[in-house]
Short mmCIF file of C-alpha atoms in Angstrom, two decimals:
data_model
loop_
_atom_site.label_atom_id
_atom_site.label_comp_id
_atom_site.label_asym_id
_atom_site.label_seq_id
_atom_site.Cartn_x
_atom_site.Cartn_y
_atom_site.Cartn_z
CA UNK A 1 8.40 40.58 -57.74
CA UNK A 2 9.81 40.57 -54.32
CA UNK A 3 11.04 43.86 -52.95
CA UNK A 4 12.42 42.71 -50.04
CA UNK A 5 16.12 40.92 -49.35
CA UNK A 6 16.83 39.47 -45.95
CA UNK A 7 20.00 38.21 -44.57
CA UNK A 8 21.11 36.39 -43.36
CA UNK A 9 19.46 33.18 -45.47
CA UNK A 10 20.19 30.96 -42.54
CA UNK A 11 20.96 31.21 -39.14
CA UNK A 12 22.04 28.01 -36.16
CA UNK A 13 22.59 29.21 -32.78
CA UNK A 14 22.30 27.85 -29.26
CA UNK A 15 19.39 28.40 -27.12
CA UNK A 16 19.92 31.46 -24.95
CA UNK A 17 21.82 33.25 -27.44
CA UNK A 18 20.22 36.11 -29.30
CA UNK A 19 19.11 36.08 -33.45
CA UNK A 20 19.38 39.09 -35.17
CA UNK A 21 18.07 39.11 -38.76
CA UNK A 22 18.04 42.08 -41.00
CA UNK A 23 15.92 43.34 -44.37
CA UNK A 24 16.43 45.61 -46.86
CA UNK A 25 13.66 46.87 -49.40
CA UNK A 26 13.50 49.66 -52.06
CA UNK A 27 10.78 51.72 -52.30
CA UNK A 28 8.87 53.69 -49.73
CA UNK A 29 6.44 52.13 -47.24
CA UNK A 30 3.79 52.54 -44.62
CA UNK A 31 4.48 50.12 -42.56
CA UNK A 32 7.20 47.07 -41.74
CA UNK A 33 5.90 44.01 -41.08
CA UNK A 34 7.43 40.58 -39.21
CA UNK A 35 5.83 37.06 -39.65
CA UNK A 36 7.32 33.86 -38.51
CA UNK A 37 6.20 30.61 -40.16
CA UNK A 38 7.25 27.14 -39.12
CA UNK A 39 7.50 24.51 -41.43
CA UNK A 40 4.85 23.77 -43.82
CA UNK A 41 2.54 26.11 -41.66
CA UNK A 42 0.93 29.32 -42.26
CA UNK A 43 2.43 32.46 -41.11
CA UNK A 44 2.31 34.21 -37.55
CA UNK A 45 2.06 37.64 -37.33
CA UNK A 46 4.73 39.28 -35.18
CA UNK A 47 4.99 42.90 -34.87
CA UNK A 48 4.18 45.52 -37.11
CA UNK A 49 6.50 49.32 -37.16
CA UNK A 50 4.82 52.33 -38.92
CA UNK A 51 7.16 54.46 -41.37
CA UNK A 52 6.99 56.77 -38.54
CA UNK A 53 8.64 54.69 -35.78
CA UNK A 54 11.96 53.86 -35.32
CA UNK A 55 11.74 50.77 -32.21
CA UNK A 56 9.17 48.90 -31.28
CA UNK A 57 9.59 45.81 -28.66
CA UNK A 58 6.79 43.23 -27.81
CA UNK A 59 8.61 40.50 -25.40
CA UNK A 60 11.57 38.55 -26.58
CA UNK A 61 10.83 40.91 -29.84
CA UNK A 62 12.84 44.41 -30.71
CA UNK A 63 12.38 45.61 -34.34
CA UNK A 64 14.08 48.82 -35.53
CA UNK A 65 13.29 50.85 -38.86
CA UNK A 66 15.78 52.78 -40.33
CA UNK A 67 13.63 54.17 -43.82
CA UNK A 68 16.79 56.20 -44.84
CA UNK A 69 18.83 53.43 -45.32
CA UNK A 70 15.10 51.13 -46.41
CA UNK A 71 16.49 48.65 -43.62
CA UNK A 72 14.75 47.14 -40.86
CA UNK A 73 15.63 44.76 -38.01
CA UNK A 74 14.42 42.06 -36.16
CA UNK A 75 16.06 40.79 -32.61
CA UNK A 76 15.02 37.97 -30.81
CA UNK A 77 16.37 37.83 -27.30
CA UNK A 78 17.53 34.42 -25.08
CA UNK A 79 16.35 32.21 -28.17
CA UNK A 80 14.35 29.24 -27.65
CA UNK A 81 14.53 25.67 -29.34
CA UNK A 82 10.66 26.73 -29.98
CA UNK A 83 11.64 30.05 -31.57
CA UNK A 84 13.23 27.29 -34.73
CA UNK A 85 10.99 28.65 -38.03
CA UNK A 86 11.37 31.13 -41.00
CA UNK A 87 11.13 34.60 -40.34
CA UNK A 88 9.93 37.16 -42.93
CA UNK A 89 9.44 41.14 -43.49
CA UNK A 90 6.47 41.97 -45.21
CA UNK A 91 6.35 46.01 -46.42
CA UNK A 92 3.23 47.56 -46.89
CA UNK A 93 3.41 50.69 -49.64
CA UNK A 94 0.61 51.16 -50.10
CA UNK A 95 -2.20 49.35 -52.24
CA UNK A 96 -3.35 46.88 -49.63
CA UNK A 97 -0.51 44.69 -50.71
CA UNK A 98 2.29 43.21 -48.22
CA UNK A 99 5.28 42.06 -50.41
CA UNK A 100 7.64 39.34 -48.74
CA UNK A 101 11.54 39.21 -48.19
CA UNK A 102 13.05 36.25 -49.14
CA UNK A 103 13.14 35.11 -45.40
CA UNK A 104 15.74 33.67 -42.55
CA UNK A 105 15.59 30.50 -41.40
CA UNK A 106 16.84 30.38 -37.79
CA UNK A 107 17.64 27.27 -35.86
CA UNK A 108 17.89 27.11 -32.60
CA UNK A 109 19.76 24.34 -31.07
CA UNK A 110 19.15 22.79 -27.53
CA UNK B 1 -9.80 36.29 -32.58
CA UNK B 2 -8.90 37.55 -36.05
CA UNK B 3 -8.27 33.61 -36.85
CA UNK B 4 -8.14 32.36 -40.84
CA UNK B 5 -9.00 29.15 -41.85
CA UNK B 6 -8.19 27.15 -45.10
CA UNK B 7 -9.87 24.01 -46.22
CA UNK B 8 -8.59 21.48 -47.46
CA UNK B 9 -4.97 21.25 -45.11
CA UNK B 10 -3.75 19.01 -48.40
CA UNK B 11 -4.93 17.50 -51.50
CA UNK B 12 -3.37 15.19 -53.78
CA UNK B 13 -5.49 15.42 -57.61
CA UNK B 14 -4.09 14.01 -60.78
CA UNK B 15 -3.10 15.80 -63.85
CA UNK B 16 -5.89 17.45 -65.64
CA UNK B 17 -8.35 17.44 -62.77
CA UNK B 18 -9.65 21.09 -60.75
CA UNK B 19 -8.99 21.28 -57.19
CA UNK B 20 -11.29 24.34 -55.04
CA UNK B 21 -9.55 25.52 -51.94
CA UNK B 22 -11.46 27.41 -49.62
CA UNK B 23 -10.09 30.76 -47.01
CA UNK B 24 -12.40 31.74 -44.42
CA UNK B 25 -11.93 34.59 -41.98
CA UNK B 26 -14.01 32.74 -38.85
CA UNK B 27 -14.78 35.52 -36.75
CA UNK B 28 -14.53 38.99 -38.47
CA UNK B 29 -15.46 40.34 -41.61
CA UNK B 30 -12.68 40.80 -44.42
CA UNK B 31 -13.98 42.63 -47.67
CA UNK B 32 -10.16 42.22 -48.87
CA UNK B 33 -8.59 38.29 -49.07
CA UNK B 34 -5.17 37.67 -50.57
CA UNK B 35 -3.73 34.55 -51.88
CA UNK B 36 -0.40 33.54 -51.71
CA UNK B 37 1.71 30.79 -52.93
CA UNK B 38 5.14 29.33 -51.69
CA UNK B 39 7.46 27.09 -53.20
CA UNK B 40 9.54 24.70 -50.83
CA UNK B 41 12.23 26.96 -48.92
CA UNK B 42 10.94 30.23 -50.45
CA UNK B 43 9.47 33.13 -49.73
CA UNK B 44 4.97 33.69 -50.14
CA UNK B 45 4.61 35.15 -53.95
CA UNK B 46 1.22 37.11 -53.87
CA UNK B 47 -0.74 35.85 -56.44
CA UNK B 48 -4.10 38.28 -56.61
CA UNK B 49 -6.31 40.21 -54.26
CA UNK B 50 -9.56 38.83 -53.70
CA UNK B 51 -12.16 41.39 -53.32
CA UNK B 52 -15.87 40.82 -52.01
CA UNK B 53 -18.72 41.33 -54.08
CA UNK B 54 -15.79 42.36 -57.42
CA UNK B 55 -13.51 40.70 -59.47
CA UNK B 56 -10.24 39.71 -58.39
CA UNK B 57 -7.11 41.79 -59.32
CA UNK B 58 -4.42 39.32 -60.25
CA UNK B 59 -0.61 40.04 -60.21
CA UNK B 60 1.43 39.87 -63.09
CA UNK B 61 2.18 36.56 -65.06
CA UNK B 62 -0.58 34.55 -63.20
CA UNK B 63 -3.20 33.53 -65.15
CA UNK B 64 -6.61 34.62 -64.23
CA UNK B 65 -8.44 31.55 -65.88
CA UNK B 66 -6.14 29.18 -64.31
CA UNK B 67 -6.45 30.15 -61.27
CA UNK B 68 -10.16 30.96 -60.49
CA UNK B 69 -11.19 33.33 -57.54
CA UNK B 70 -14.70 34.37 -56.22
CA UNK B 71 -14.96 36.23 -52.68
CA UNK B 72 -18.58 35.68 -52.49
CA UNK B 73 -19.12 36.73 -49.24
CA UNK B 74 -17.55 38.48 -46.34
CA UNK B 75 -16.00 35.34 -44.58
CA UNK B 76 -15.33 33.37 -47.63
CA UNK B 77 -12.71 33.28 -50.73
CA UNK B 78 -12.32 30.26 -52.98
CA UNK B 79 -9.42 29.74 -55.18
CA UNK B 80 -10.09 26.69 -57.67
CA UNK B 81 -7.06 25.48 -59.60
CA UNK B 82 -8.14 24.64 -63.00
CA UNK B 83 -6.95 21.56 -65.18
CA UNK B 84 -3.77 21.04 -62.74
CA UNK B 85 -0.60 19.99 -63.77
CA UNK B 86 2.30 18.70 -61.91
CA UNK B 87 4.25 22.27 -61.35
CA UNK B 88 1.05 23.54 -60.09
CA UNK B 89 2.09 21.47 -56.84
CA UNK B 90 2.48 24.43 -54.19
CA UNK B 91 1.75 25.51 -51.06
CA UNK B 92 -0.77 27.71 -51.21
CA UNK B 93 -1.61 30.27 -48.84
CA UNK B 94 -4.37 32.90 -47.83
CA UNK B 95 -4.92 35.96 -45.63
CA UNK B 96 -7.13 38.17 -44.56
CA UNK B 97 -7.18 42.02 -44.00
CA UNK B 98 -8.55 43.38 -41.03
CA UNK B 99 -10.16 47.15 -41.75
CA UNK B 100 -8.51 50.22 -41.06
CA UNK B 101 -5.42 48.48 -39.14
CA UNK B 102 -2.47 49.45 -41.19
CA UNK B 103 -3.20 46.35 -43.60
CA UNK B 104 -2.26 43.75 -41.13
CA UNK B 105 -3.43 40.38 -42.71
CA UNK B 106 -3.86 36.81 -40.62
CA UNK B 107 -2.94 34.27 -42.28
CA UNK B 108 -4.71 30.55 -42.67
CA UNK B 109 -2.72 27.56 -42.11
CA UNK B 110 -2.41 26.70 -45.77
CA UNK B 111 -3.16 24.07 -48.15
CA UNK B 112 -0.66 21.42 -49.88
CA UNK B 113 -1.76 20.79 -53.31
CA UNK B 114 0.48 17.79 -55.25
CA UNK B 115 -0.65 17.20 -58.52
CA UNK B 116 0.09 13.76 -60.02
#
């Protein structure tokens, strides 16, 4: 079963702005994990945070982890029409075995 | 590099009829393969871990004779879908693990399976 819960379910914002989505999971992990897919595509990996960190930024990417509260972030900066897809977390406890949030969709209108 | 491939992209099979989908990891070696499936506008279920050279470990409530798996080699996984049926119809997906880097998997593109 899925661990993970992201919110929000959707997101539509204008190109420029910025897209924050957030996701929650229960049990310990290893690492955090962000994938985007677009439709009907596989998935693209984004950026990966160890237990042990708490930011991590790769370009228009900043993802926090916050394993006291079993939260993590992801923040996309001046959005793109090209950054439209489904985002997902993916936490790694262990096991080889990523489980999936239930994913964002974010829109970005031009 | 670190690129995943899936073959076939889509298939369309009739009720009652197998259907073999193939994951290859093109250029590195992946002794661990996952597969995945996703049902329109949700999230990737994991369905079993495909391991080279060993049976596959399946996750719970997916049947192991349904859905066949053999990781015969170190590039290659095959999943084979066995007397489909109409909610077989899925989006299946596989992934790779590359060794010793924090279990970050690459994913293939995916393969659309509709079942008549």
């Amino acid at each position: 079963s899925q661990q993970g819960e992201e919110d929000p379910q959707a997101l539509s914002i204008q190109e420029g702005e910025n897209a924050t989505m957030n996701c929650s999971y229960k049990t310990s992990i290893n690492n955090l994990q962000w994938y985007r897919q677009n439709s009907g595509r596989g998935l693209v990996h984004l950026i990966l945070i160890r237990s042990n960190e708490r930011e991590k930024h790769s370009g228009r990417l900043r993802v926090t982890l916050d394993t006291s509260k079993k939260s993590s972030s992801l923040l996309i900066t001046a959005s793109r029409a090209a950054d439209t897809a489904s985002y997902f977390c993916a936490t790694d406890a262990g096991g080889n075995k990523l489980v999936f949030g239930a994913g964002t969709i974010l829109r970005v209108k031009s | 590099g670190a690129v995943v491939s899936q073959h076939p992209s889509w298939v369309i099979c009739k009720s009652g009829t197998s259907v073999k989908i193939e994951c290859r990891s093109l250029d590195f070696q992946a002794t661990t393969m996952f597969w995945y499936r996703q049902f329109p506008k949700q999230s990737l279920m994991l369905m079993a871990t495909s391991n080279e050279g060993s049976k596959a470990t399946y996750e719970q409530g997916v049947e192991k004779d349904k859905f066949l798996i053999n990781h015969a080699s170190l590039t290659l996984s095959t999943l084979t879908v066995t007397s489909a049926h109409p909610e077989d119809s899925s989006f299946y997906i596989c992934s790779a693990r590359v060794e010793g880097a924090y279990n970050e998997q690459f994913f293939g593109p995916g393969t659309r399976l509709t079942v008549l």
